[in-house]
Coordinates of C-alpha atoms in Angstrom, one line a residue:
Chain A
X9 CA 154.4 -6.7 97.7
X10 CA 155.7 -3.2 97.0
X11 CA 158.6 -1.9 99.1
X12 CA 158.0 0.6 101.8
X13 CA 159.8 3.9 101.3
X14 CA 162.1 5.2 104.0
X15 CA 164.5 8.1 104.4
X16 CA 167.8 7.9 106.1
X17 CA 168.0 10.4 108.9
X18 CA 171.5 11.3 110.1
X19 CA 172.3 13.4 113.2
X20 CA 175.9 14.4 113.6
X21 CA 176.7 15.6 117.1
X22 CA 180.0 16.6 118.6
X23 CA 180.4 13.2 120.3
X24 CA 178.1 10.7 118.6
X25 CA 176.4 10.3 115.2
X26 CA 173.0 8.7 115.1
X27 CA 171.5 7.3 111.9
X28 CA 168.1 5.7 111.4
X29 CA 165.4 4.7 108.9
X30 CA 162.4 7.0 109.0
X31 CA 159.0 6.3 107.4
X32 CA 156.7 9.0 106.1
X33 CA 154.6 8.6 109.2
X34 CA 157.5 9.4 111.4
X35 CA 158.3 5.9 112.6
X36 CA 162.0 5.3 113.3
X37 CA 162.2 1.6 112.1
X38 CA 165.8 1.0 112.9
X39 CA 168.6 3.1 114.2
X40 CA 172.3 2.9 115.1
X41 CA 174.8 5.1 116.9
X42 CA 178.5 5.5 116.0
X43 CA 181.2 7.8 117.5
X44 CA 181.7 11.0 115.5
X45 CA 185.5 11.0 116.1
X46 CA 185.6 14.8 116.0
X47 CA 189.3 14.9 115.0
X48 CA 188.8 12.8 111.8
X49 CA 187.6 14.2 108.4
X50 CA 184.0 14.4 107.3
X51 CA 184.8 11.8 104.6
X52 CA 186.0 9.3 107.3
X53 CA 182.7 9.8 109.1
X54 CA 180.5 9.3 106.1
X55 CA 182.5 6.2 105.1
X56 CA 181.6 4.7 108.5
X57 CA 178.0 6.0 108.3
X58 CA 177.3 4.2 105.0
X59 CA 179.1 1.1 106.2
X60 CA 176.7 1.1 109.1
X61 CA 173.7 1.8 106.8
X62 CA 174.6 -1.3 104.8
X63 CA 174.2 -3.3 108.0
X64 CA 171.1 -1.3 109.1
X65 CA 168.9 -1.7 105.9
X66 CA 169.0 -5.5 105.7
X67 CA 168.6 -5.7 109.5
X68 CA 165.2 -4.0 109.3
X69 CA 162.5 -6.6 109.0
X70 CA 160.7 -5.9 105.8
X71 CA 161.3 -4.6 102.3
X72 CA 162.5 -1.0 102.5
X73 CA 163.5 1.3 99.7
X74 CA 165.7 4.4 100.4
X75 CA 164.2 7.5 98.8
X76 CA 166.2 10.3 100.4
X77 CA 168.8 11.3 103.0
X78 CA 168.3 14.1 105.6
X79 CA 171.3 15.3 107.6
X80 CA 171.5 17.4 110.7
X81 CA 175.0 18.7 111.5
X82 CA 176.7 21.6 113.3
X83 CA 177.2 24.8 111.3
X84 CA 175.3 23.2 108.4
X85 CA 174.0 25.5 105.7
X86 CA 170.7 24.5 104.2
X87 CA 171.2 26.8 101.2
X88 CA 174.8 25.8 100.2
X89 CA 174.8 22.2 101.4
X90 CA 178.0 22.9 103.2
X91 CA 179.1 22.4 106.8
X92 CA 181.3 25.5 107.5
X93 CA 184.0 25.4 110.2
X94 CA 181.9 23.5 112.8
X95 CA 183.2 24.5 116.3
X96 CA 183.3 21.0 117.7
X97 CA 184.6 19.1 114.6
X98 CA 187.9 19.3 112.8
X99 CA 186.4 19.5 109.4
X100 CA 186.9 23.0 108.0
X101 CA 184.4 23.7 105.3
X102 CA 182.9 20.7 103.5
X103 CA 180.2 20.3 100.9
X104 CA 178.3 17.5 102.5
X105 CA 175.7 17.1 99.7
X106 CA 178.5 16.4 97.2
X107 CA 180.2 14.1 99.6
X108 CA 177.1 12.0 100.1
X109 CA 176.6 11.7 96.4
X110 CA 179.9 9.7 96.3
X111 CA 178.2 7.1 98.4
X112 CA 174.4 7.2 97.5
X113 CA 172.8 9.2 94.7
X114 CA 169.4 10.0 96.2
X115 CA 167.9 13.4 97.1
X116 CA 169.7 14.7 100.1
X117 CA 169.1 17.8 102.3
X118 CA 171.3 19.2 105.0
X119 CA 170.5 21.5 107.9
X120 CA 171.8 22.5 111.3
X121 CA 171.4 19.7 113.8
X122 CA 169.3 21.9 116.0
X123 CA 167.1 22.9 113.1
X124 CA 166.6 19.2 112.4
X125 CA 165.5 18.6 116.0
X126 CA 163.1 21.5 115.7
X127 CA 161.6 20.0 112.6
X128 CA 161.2 16.6 114.3
X129 CA 159.5 18.4 117.2
X130 CA 157.2 20.2 114.8
X131 CA 156.2 17.1 112.9
X132 CA 156.2 14.4 115.6
X133 CA 156.8 16.0 119.0
X134 CA 155.3 18.5 121.5
X135 CA 155.3 21.3 119.0
X136 CA 152.8 19.6 116.7
X137 CA 150.5 22.3 115.3
X138 CA 152.5 25.2 116.6
X139 CA 153.4 28.0 114.2
X140 CA 156.0 29.8 116.3
X141 CA 158.4 28.1 118.7
X142 CA 162.1 27.7 119.6
X143 CA 163.8 24.4 120.0
X144 CA 166.9 24.5 122.3
X145 CA 169.2 21.5 122.1
X146 CA 171.3 21.1 125.2
X147 CA 174.1 18.8 124.4
X148 CA 177.9 19.1 124.1
X149 CA 177.1 22.5 122.8
X150 CA 173.9 24.6 122.9
X151 CA 172.0 24.6 119.6
X152 CA 168.7 26.2 118.6
X153 CA 166.2 25.9 115.8
X154 CA 163.6 28.6 115.3
X155 CA 160.2 28.0 113.7
X156 CA 158.4 31.0 112.4
X157 CA 155.0 30.8 110.8
X158 CA 155.3 27.0 110.6
X159 CA 158.6 27.0 108.8
X160 CA 162.3 26.8 109.9
X161 CA 163.9 30.2 110.0
X162 CA 167.1 30.2 107.9
X163 CA 167.6 33.9 107.4
X164 CA 169.6 35.5 104.6
X165 CA 172.4 32.9 104.3
X166 CA 171.1 29.8 106.1
X167 CA 172.7 30.3 109.5
X168 CA 169.8 31.8 111.6
X169 CA 169.1 30.3 115.0
X170 CA 172.4 30.5 116.8
X171 CA 171.0 31.4 120.2
X172 CA 173.8 29.4 121.9
X173 CA 176.1 32.1 120.6
X174 CA 174.3 35.1 121.9
X175 CA 176.2 36.8 124.7
X176 CA 175.0 35.8 128.2
X177 CA 177.8 37.5 130.0
X178 CA 179.8 40.3 128.4
X179 CA 183.5 39.4 128.5
X180 CA 182.6 36.2 130.2
X181 CA 183.8 32.6 129.8
X182 CA 185.8 31.7 126.7
X183 CA 183.6 29.9 124.2
X184 CA 184.5 27.2 121.6
X185 CA 183.6 29.7 118.9
X186 CA 186.6 31.9 119.9
X187 CA 184.5 34.7 121.5
X188 CA 183.7 35.3 125.2
X189 CA 180.5 34.9 127.2
X190 CA 178.4 32.9 124.8
X191 CA 175.3 31.3 126.4
X192 CA 176.8 27.9 125.2
X193 CA 179.7 28.4 127.7
X194 CA 177.1 28.4 130.5
X195 CA 174.3 26.2 129.3
X196 CA 175.6 22.9 127.9
X197 CA 177.4 19.8 129.3
X198 CA 180.6 21.8 129.5
X199 CA 178.9 24.9 130.8
X200 CA 177.4 23.3 133.8
X201 CA 180.7 21.6 134.6
X202 CA 182.4 25.1 134.5
X203 CA 179.6 26.4 136.8
X204 CA 180.3 23.5 139.3
X205 CA 184.0 24.4 139.4
X206 CA 183.1 28.1 139.9
X207 CA 180.9 27.1 142.8
X208 CA 183.5 24.8 144.3
X209 CA 185.8 27.8 144.4
X210 CA 183.3 30.4 145.7
X211 CA 181.6 28.2 148.3
X212 CA 183.0 26.2 151.2
X213 CA 180.1 23.7 151.2
X214 CA 181.0 20.0 151.2
X215 CA 180.3 18.3 148.0
X216 CA 181.0 14.8 146.4
X217 CA 182.0 16.8 143.4
X218 CA 185.2 17.9 145.2
X219 CA 186.5 14.4 144.6
X220 CA 186.2 14.5 140.9
X221 CA 188.7 16.1 138.5
X222 CA 187.6 18.5 135.8
X223 CA 188.2 16.0 133.1
X224 CA 186.3 13.3 134.9
X225 CA 183.3 15.4 135.7
X226 CA 180.2 14.9 133.5
X227 CA 176.8 16.4 133.6
X228 CA 175.5 12.9 134.5
X229 CA 177.6 12.9 137.6
X230 CA 176.4 16.4 138.5
X231 CA 172.8 15.2 138.0
X232 CA 173.3 12.2 140.2
X233 CA 174.9 14.3 142.9
X234 CA 172.0 16.8 142.7
X235 CA 169.4 14.0 143.1
X236 CA 171.3 12.8 146.2
X237 CA 170.9 16.3 147.7
X238 CA 174.4 17.7 147.0
X239 CA 174.1 21.4 147.5
X240 CA 176.7 22.5 144.9
X241 CA 175.2 20.2 142.3
X242 CA 171.7 21.6 142.9
X243 CA 173.0 25.2 142.8
X244 CA 174.8 24.4 139.5
X245 CA 171.4 23.5 137.9
X246 CA 169.8 26.6 139.4
X247 CA 172.5 28.8 138.1
X248 CA 172.4 27.1 134.6
X249 CA 168.6 27.7 134.6
X250 CA 169.1 31.3 135.5
X251 CA 171.5 31.9 132.6
X252 CA 169.1 30.1 130.2
X253 CA 165.9 31.8 131.5
X254 CA 167.4 35.3 131.4
X255 CA 168.8 34.8 127.9
X256 CA 165.6 33.3 126.5
X257 CA 163.8 36.5 127.6
X258 CA 165.8 38.2 124.9
X259 CA 164.9 35.5 122.4
X260 CA 161.2 36.0 123.2
X261 CA 161.6 39.8 122.6
X262 CA 162.9 39.0 119.1
X263 CA 160.5 36.2 118.2
X264 CA 157.4 36.1 120.4
X265 CA 157.2 32.2 120.4
X266 CA 154.3 30.2 121.7
X267 CA 156.7 27.8 123.4
X268 CA 160.4 27.0 124.0
X269 CA 161.1 23.3 123.8
X270 CA 164.2 22.0 125.6
X271 CA 165.8 19.0 124.2
X272 CA 168.7 16.7 125.0
X273 CA 171.2 16.0 127.8
X274 CA 170.6 18.6 130.5
X275 CA 166.8 18.9 129.8
X276 CA 166.5 15.3 131.1
X277 CA 167.3 16.7 134.5
X278 CA 163.7 17.8 134.7
X279 CA 162.6 20.1 137.4
X280 CA 166.1 20.5 138.7
X281 CA 166.7 22.7 135.7
X282 CA 163.2 23.5 134.5
X283 CA 162.0 25.3 137.7
X284 CA 164.9 27.7 137.5
X285 CA 164.5 28.3 133.7
X286 CA 160.7 29.0 134.1
X287 CA 161.2 31.3 137.1
X288 CA 164.0 33.3 135.6
X289 CA 162.4 33.5 132.2
X290 CA 159.2 34.8 133.7
X291 CA 161.0 37.3 135.9
X292 CA 163.0 38.6 133.0
X293 CA 160.2 38.9 130.4
X294 CA 159.0 42.2 129.1
X295 CA 155.4 42.8 130.5
X296 CA 153.6 42.1 127.2
X297 CA 155.1 38.6 127.1
X298 CA 154.6 37.6 130.8
X299 CA 152.6 34.4 131.3
X300 CA 152.4 33.7 127.6
X301 CA 155.4 31.5 126.8
X302 CA 155.4 27.8 127.6
X303 CA 158.6 26.0 128.5
X304 CA 158.3 22.4 127.4
X305 CA 160.5 19.4 127.4
X306 CA 160.8 17.5 124.1
X307 CA 158.2 14.8 123.7
X308 CA 160.4 12.7 121.5
X309 CA 162.8 9.9 122.8
X310 CA 166.2 11.4 123.1
X311 CA 167.9 9.2 120.6
X312 CA 165.1 9.2 118.0
X313 CA 164.3 13.0 118.0
X314 CA 167.2 14.2 115.9
X315 CA 167.0 11.3 113.5
X316 CA 163.3 11.8 113.1
X317 CA 164.0 15.5 112.5
X318 CA 166.7 14.8 109.8
X319 CA 164.3 12.2 108.3
X320 CA 161.5 14.8 108.4
X321 CA 163.6 17.3 106.6
X322 CA 164.1 15.2 103.5
X323 CA 160.5 13.9 103.6
X324 CA 159.5 17.6 103.7
X325 CA 161.6 18.3 100.6
X326 CA 160.3 15.2 98.7
X327 CA 156.7 16.2 99.4
X328 CA 157.3 19.7 98.1
X329 CA 158.9 18.5 94.8
Chain B
X29 CA 137.4 61.9 86.0
X30 CA 137.6 59.0 88.5
X31 CA 139.0 59.7 92.0
X32 CA 142.5 58.5 92.9
X33 CA 142.5 56.0 95.8
X34 CA 144.6 56.9 98.8
X35 CA 145.2 55.4 102.2
X36 CA 145.6 57.4 105.4
X37 CA 148.9 56.4 107.1
X38 CA 149.2 57.3 110.8
X39 CA 152.4 57.0 112.8
X40 CA 152.0 57.5 116.5
X41 CA 155.2 58.3 118.3
X42 CA 156.0 59.1 121.9
X43 CA 156.2 62.8 121.0
X44 CA 154.6 63.4 117.7
X45 CA 151.9 61.8 115.5
X46 CA 152.3 62.1 111.8
X47 CA 149.5 61.5 109.3
X48 CA 149.6 61.5 105.5
X49 CA 147.8 60.4 102.4
X50 CA 149.6 57.6 100.6
X51 CA 149.0 56.4 97.0
X52 CA 149.4 52.8 95.9
X53 CA 152.7 53.7 94.3
X54 CA 154.1 54.9 97.6
X55 CA 153.7 58.6 97.1
X56 CA 153.0 60.7 100.2
X57 CA 150.7 63.3 98.7
X58 CA 150.1 65.4 101.8
X59 CA 151.1 65.1 105.4
X60 CA 150.8 66.7 108.7
X61 CA 152.3 66.5 112.2
X62 CA 150.5 67.0 115.5
X63 CA 151.8 66.5 119.0
X64 CA 150.8 63.2 120.5
X65 CA 150.2 64.6 124.0
X66 CA 151.3 61.4 125.7
X67 CA 149.3 62.1 128.9
X68 CA 145.9 62.3 127.1
X69 CA 143.7 59.4 126.1
X70 CA 143.8 57.6 122.8
X71 CA 140.3 58.9 122.0
X72 CA 141.6 62.5 122.5
X73 CA 144.4 61.8 120.0
X74 CA 142.2 60.3 117.4
X75 CA 139.7 63.2 117.7
X76 CA 142.6 65.5 116.8
X77 CA 143.9 63.1 114.1
X78 CA 140.6 63.1 112.2
X79 CA 140.1 66.8 112.6
X80 CA 143.5 67.2 111.0
X81 CA 142.5 64.7 108.3
X82 CA 139.4 66.8 107.4
X83 CA 141.8 69.7 106.7
X84 CA 144.3 67.5 104.9
X85 CA 142.1 65.8 102.4
X86 CA 140.6 69.0 100.8
X87 CA 144.1 70.6 101.0
X88 CA 145.5 67.9 98.6
X89 CA 145.2 69.1 95.0
X90 CA 143.1 66.6 93.2
X91 CA 140.2 64.3 93.8
X92 CA 141.1 61.7 96.3
X93 CA 139.1 58.8 97.8
X94 CA 140.0 57.3 101.2
X95 CA 140.1 53.5 100.9
X96 CA 141.8 52.4 104.1
X97 CA 143.7 53.5 107.2
X98 CA 147.0 52.0 108.3
X99 CA 148.3 52.8 111.8
X100 CA 151.7 52.4 113.4
X101 CA 151.8 52.7 117.2
X102 CA 153.9 51.6 120.2
X103 CA 152.9 48.1 121.7
X104 CA 150.3 47.7 118.9
X105 CA 149.1 44.2 118.2
X106 CA 148.4 43.4 114.6
X107 CA 146.3 40.3 115.5
X108 CA 144.0 41.9 118.2
X109 CA 143.9 45.5 116.9
X110 CA 144.8 46.7 120.3
X111 CA 147.5 48.9 121.7
X112 CA 148.4 47.3 125.0
X113 CA 150.0 49.5 127.8
X114 CA 152.4 51.5 125.6
X115 CA 155.4 52.4 127.7
X116 CA 155.5 56.1 126.5
X117 CA 151.8 56.8 126.4
X118 CA 149.2 57.0 129.2
X119 CA 146.6 54.8 127.4
X120 CA 146.4 51.5 129.1
X121 CA 144.9 48.9 126.7
X122 CA 142.8 50.3 123.9
X123 CA 141.2 48.6 120.9
X124 CA 142.3 51.1 118.2
X125 CA 140.5 49.4 115.3
X126 CA 137.1 49.9 117.1
X127 CA 138.1 53.4 118.1
X128 CA 138.8 54.3 114.5
X129 CA 135.5 52.9 113.4
X130 CA 133.7 55.7 115.4
X131 CA 135.3 58.2 113.1
X132 CA 135.7 56.5 109.7
X133 CA 134.3 53.2 108.6
X134 CA 137.0 52.0 106.2
X135 CA 139.3 49.0 106.3
X136 CA 141.9 49.7 109.0
X137 CA 145.0 47.8 110.1
X138 CA 147.3 48.4 113.0
X139 CA 150.9 47.4 113.8
X140 CA 153.8 48.4 115.9
X141 CA 155.3 51.7 114.7
X142 CA 158.6 50.1 114.1
X143 CA 157.0 47.3 112.0
X144 CA 155.3 50.0 109.9
X145 CA 158.7 51.6 109.3
X146 CA 160.1 48.2 108.3
X147 CA 157.2 47.7 105.9
X148 CA 157.9 51.2 104.4
X149 CA 161.5 50.4 104.0
X150 CA 160.7 47.1 102.3
X151 CA 158.2 48.6 99.9
X152 CA 159.8 52.0 99.2
X153 CA 163.2 52.2 100.9
X154 CA 166.7 50.7 101.0
X155 CA 165.4 47.3 101.8
X156 CA 163.5 46.9 98.5
X157 CA 163.9 43.4 97.3
X158 CA 165.3 42.1 100.6
X159 CA 163.8 39.0 102.1
X160 CA 165.5 39.2 105.6
X161 CA 166.3 42.4 107.4
X162 CA 165.9 44.3 110.6
X163 CA 164.7 47.9 110.9
X164 CA 165.8 49.7 114.0
X165 CA 163.9 52.9 114.8
X166 CA 166.0 55.2 117.0
X167 CA 163.6 57.8 118.4
X168 CA 162.2 58.6 121.9
X169 CA 162.4 54.9 122.4
X170 CA 164.2 52.1 120.4
X171 CA 161.8 50.1 118.2
X172 CA 162.5 47.3 115.8
X173 CA 160.7 45.6 112.9
X174 CA 161.9 42.2 111.7
X175 CA 161.3 41.0 108.2
X176 CA 161.7 37.2 107.6
X177 CA 161.2 35.7 104.2
X178 CA 159.7 38.9 102.9
X179 CA 157.1 39.2 105.6
X180 CA 156.8 41.0 108.9
X181 CA 157.6 38.8 111.8
X182 CA 154.7 38.9 114.3
X183 CA 155.3 35.7 116.3
X184 CA 152.7 33.9 118.3
X185 CA 150.7 36.9 119.6
X186 CA 151.8 39.8 117.5
X187 CA 154.5 41.3 119.6
X188 CA 157.7 39.9 118.0
X189 CA 160.4 42.4 117.2
X190 CA 161.1 44.1 120.6
X191 CA 164.9 44.3 120.2
X192 CA 164.9 47.6 122.2
X193 CA 163.9 45.5 125.2
X194 CA 166.6 42.9 125.0
X195 CA 169.1 43.3 127.9
X196 CA 172.2 45.2 126.9
X197 CA 173.6 45.5 130.5
X198 CA 172.4 43.0 133.1
X199 CA 171.0 45.1 136.1
X200 CA 171.8 48.2 134.1
X201 CA 169.9 51.5 133.7
X202 CA 166.2 51.6 134.6
X203 CA 164.1 51.4 131.5
X204 CA 160.6 52.9 130.8
X205 CA 159.3 49.3 130.7
X206 CA 160.0 48.8 134.4
X207 CA 163.0 46.5 133.9
X208 CA 166.7 47.2 134.0
X209 CA 169.4 47.4 131.3
X210 CA 167.2 47.3 128.2
X211 CA 169.0 48.4 125.0
X212 CA 166.5 51.2 124.7
X213 CA 167.9 52.8 127.9
X214 CA 171.3 53.1 126.1
X215 CA 170.3 53.6 122.4
X216 CA 167.6 56.2 122.1
X217 CA 167.3 60.0 122.5
X218 CA 167.1 59.5 126.3
X219 CA 169.8 56.8 126.2
X220 CA 172.5 59.0 124.7
X221 CA 171.6 61.8 127.1
X222 CA 172.1 59.4 130.0
X223 CA 175.4 58.3 128.5
X224 CA 176.5 62.0 128.2
X225 CA 175.8 62.5 131.9
X226 CA 177.7 59.4 132.8
X227 CA 180.7 60.7 130.8
X228 CA 180.4 64.1 132.5
X229 CA 180.8 62.3 135.8
X230 CA 183.5 59.9 134.8
X231 CA 185.7 62.3 132.8
X232 CA 187.2 65.6 133.6
X233 CA 187.2 66.8 130.0
X234 CA 185.8 70.2 129.3
X235 CA 182.6 70.1 127.4
X236 CA 179.9 72.6 126.3
X237 CA 177.5 70.0 127.6
X238 CA 178.5 70.8 131.2
X239 CA 176.4 74.0 130.8
X240 CA 173.2 72.3 129.9
X241 CA 170.8 70.7 132.5
X242 CA 169.5 67.2 132.2
X243 CA 166.1 68.4 131.2
X244 CA 167.4 70.8 128.6
X245 CA 169.8 68.4 127.0
X246 CA 168.6 66.9 123.7
X247 CA 170.2 64.5 121.2
X248 CA 170.2 67.4 118.7
X249 CA 172.4 69.4 121.1
X250 CA 174.7 66.4 121.6
X251 CA 175.0 66.1 117.9
X252 CA 175.9 69.8 117.4
X253 CA 178.5 69.6 120.1
X254 CA 180.0 66.5 118.5
X255 CA 180.2 68.1 115.1
X256 CA 182.0 71.1 116.8
X257 CA 184.6 68.7 118.1
X258 CA 183.3 68.3 121.7
X259 CA 185.1 65.2 123.1
X260 CA 182.3 64.1 125.5
X261 CA 179.7 64.4 122.8
X262 CA 181.8 62.4 120.3
X263 CA 182.5 59.7 122.9
X264 CA 178.7 59.6 123.7
X265 CA 178.0 58.6 120.1
X266 CA 180.8 56.1 120.1
X267 CA 179.5 54.5 123.3
X268 CA 176.0 54.5 121.9
X269 CA 177.2 52.7 118.8
X270 CA 179.1 50.2 120.9
X271 CA 176.0 49.2 122.8
X272 CA 174.0 49.0 119.6
X273 CA 176.6 47.1 117.6
X274 CA 177.3 44.6 120.4
X275 CA 173.5 43.9 120.9
X276 CA 172.8 43.6 117.2
X277 CA 175.4 40.8 117.0
X278 CA 172.9 38.8 119.2
X279 CA 170.0 39.7 116.8
X280 CA 172.1 38.5 113.9
X281 CA 172.7 35.2 115.7
X282 CA 168.9 34.8 116.0
X283 CA 167.9 36.0 112.5
X284 CA 170.8 36.0 110.0
X285 CA 169.6 39.2 108.3
X286 CA 170.9 40.5 105.0
X287 CA 171.0 44.1 106.5
X288 CA 170.1 46.1 109.5
X289 CA 168.5 49.4 108.6
X290 CA 168.8 52.3 111.0
X291 CA 166.0 54.8 111.0
X292 CA 165.1 58.0 112.8
X293 CA 166.6 60.6 115.1
X294 CA 170.1 59.3 116.1
X295 CA 170.7 57.6 112.8
X296 CA 170.8 61.1 111.2
X297 CA 174.1 61.6 113.0
X298 CA 175.7 59.6 110.2
X299 CA 179.2 58.4 110.7
X300 CA 179.4 59.8 114.2
X301 CA 177.3 56.8 115.2
X302 CA 177.6 54.5 112.2
X303 CA 181.3 53.9 112.3
X304 CA 181.0 52.7 115.9
X305 CA 178.0 50.5 115.2
X306 CA 179.7 48.9 112.2
X307 CA 183.0 48.3 114.1
X308 CA 181.4 46.9 117.2
X309 CA 178.9 44.7 115.3
X310 CA 181.7 43.3 113.2
X311 CA 183.9 42.6 116.2
X312 CA 181.1 40.9 118.1
X313 CA 179.7 38.7 115.3
X314 CA 180.0 34.9 115.4
X315 CA 182.5 33.9 112.7
X316 CA 180.0 32.5 110.3
X317 CA 178.3 36.0 110.1
X318 CA 181.4 38.2 109.8
X319 CA 181.5 40.5 106.8
X320 CA 178.0 39.4 105.7
X321 CA 175.6 41.9 107.4
X322 CA 175.1 45.4 106.0
X323 CA 174.4 48.4 108.2
X324 CA 172.3 50.9 106.2
X325 CA 170.7 54.2 107.0
X326 CA 167.0 54.4 106.0
X327 CA 166.6 55.7 102.4
X328 CA 163.3 57.3 103.2
X329 CA 162.8 60.9 104.3
X330 CA 162.5 60.9 108.1
X331 CA 159.0 62.3 108.3
X332 CA 157.5 60.3 105.4
X333 CA 159.0 56.8 106.2
X334 CA 156.6 55.9 109.0
X335 CA 153.6 57.3 107.3
X336 CA 154.6 55.5 104.1
X337 CA 155.0 52.3 106.2
X338 CA 151.6 52.7 107.8
X339 CA 150.1 53.4 104.4
X340 CA 151.9 50.4 102.9
X341 CA 150.4 48.2 105.7
X342 CA 146.8 48.8 104.7
X343 CA 147.6 48.8 101.0
X344 CA 149.1 45.4 101.6
X345 CA 145.9 44.2 103.3
X346 CA 143.7 45.6 100.6
X347 CA 145.7 43.9 97.9
X348 CA 145.5 40.6 99.7
X349 CA 141.7 40.7 100.1

């Protein structure tokens, strides 16, 4: 019996790195999650990734053959194969394609983690069949992948789609990128935490969140408080949705997408966040766009989506060879 | 001798409408300018356009044959052939392609006036050979045409590229579109005028502009005052450039263009405006984009560019048939 071809999809996040074996049909056969250890080097991470892969491949039932590797990573450049000074990782600039070759010599492609998620959504998620959409990945940071005319938008030097680093508030909160007021500083795990603390200062409402320190507060705790009727927590989701909805109106003015797909962490809060995003987007849109842009939540399982996207990236390359 | 094929390029602006005969090689053989009369109907305008065309064609030396019509107009939809509630014209929604058929039954294509200018720039201007750039048209309003991968970006329903209606100042100046704080309300002929009046209020500097009423003030008068050393006028250009540069940093984050081309009215002010745009764009860019994006002034003669663009649009369609 001939072996079944699979690609290795790798999604490198600020906190965790997920890897998985992806078939041509978009099935994630086996996957694993390891900590990224953001302060370590890229080489350290890939050493651990391929150690994990050596466990993963035999563990998959069946006879699989690795034909390519697709990688999604922050600040990744599709054209150069480099990750360039990622804001949440202590890497500097690294040529990832060359680094991977030291471990496995198969066709490898690299893109922004959010671009990979967008590709996963396009091939296997709620954006199937769409020609123009935006994928927003709400995680440690705020990523975005833009699909125009059925293809990922890379722009002149491969870095298009950084909506998380458009300015939501001029001279606003300090962002990890070194500038001030980026949307990411308002709409992300860290962003909603900062909003909670702002609300704790401004309001005198009781809140269970007044018993949690800044370092201990997580978006999961904010979500749980909101579900239990905590007013500050609920307002924090509304405010986060307002920032996102208002900013996305500017993205629509640029791109006229059919839909905006929300993926990851905060998007799992469902209507707590979504109602506010939809209302504020709609109120902020230029007339010609009103009522035309769908806000969707990713149809892919949280853990699989990015791996499927990274896997889809290299399948896409292999098919076009 | 066989006739030479030409297209009729029509550029409909808030103030003037320019029409011209354009060869396949991008030569504008003959052109004419008529007032748009924004309060009249679209049918009134096209009646006058084709009356002017009947004068234009015989006036051109040589034997020309009309093979198509390309039109650039505000709020024009390439897909539907309609102009939909243009902010500066009293038209409502009109199917322009059908309207034109009443006068001339030749292949006709319609796009946003700024998209037409971008196409002109791509085919015959400073963006020749570029795959990714943004054309900003600074006129009565502020238009933009976005080129991605060598093609105009239309998006899902044909209205992509409305950078003039991204929000420069949340809850800022009232815009013609009905919302508040659009970039167009700051960076346009009307925008710089409003900035001058703001400066006249805030500062106590002497200025020749203190002798001119709001209705009498034009961007030309502001330019002349600036050239003559008027401090308020100079500051108005700097402030206008700041708004534009800061906002364009967000456009770069979306699109990663090779260049941003400034076209029309205000861009003719040269370094008075450009120095400020460049400085503020560069200061506002996300690190990965710094030093990578060119700011250029359109290489096409002001009057011809939009007509060449509209002409190029229908030549492009005819070539692809």
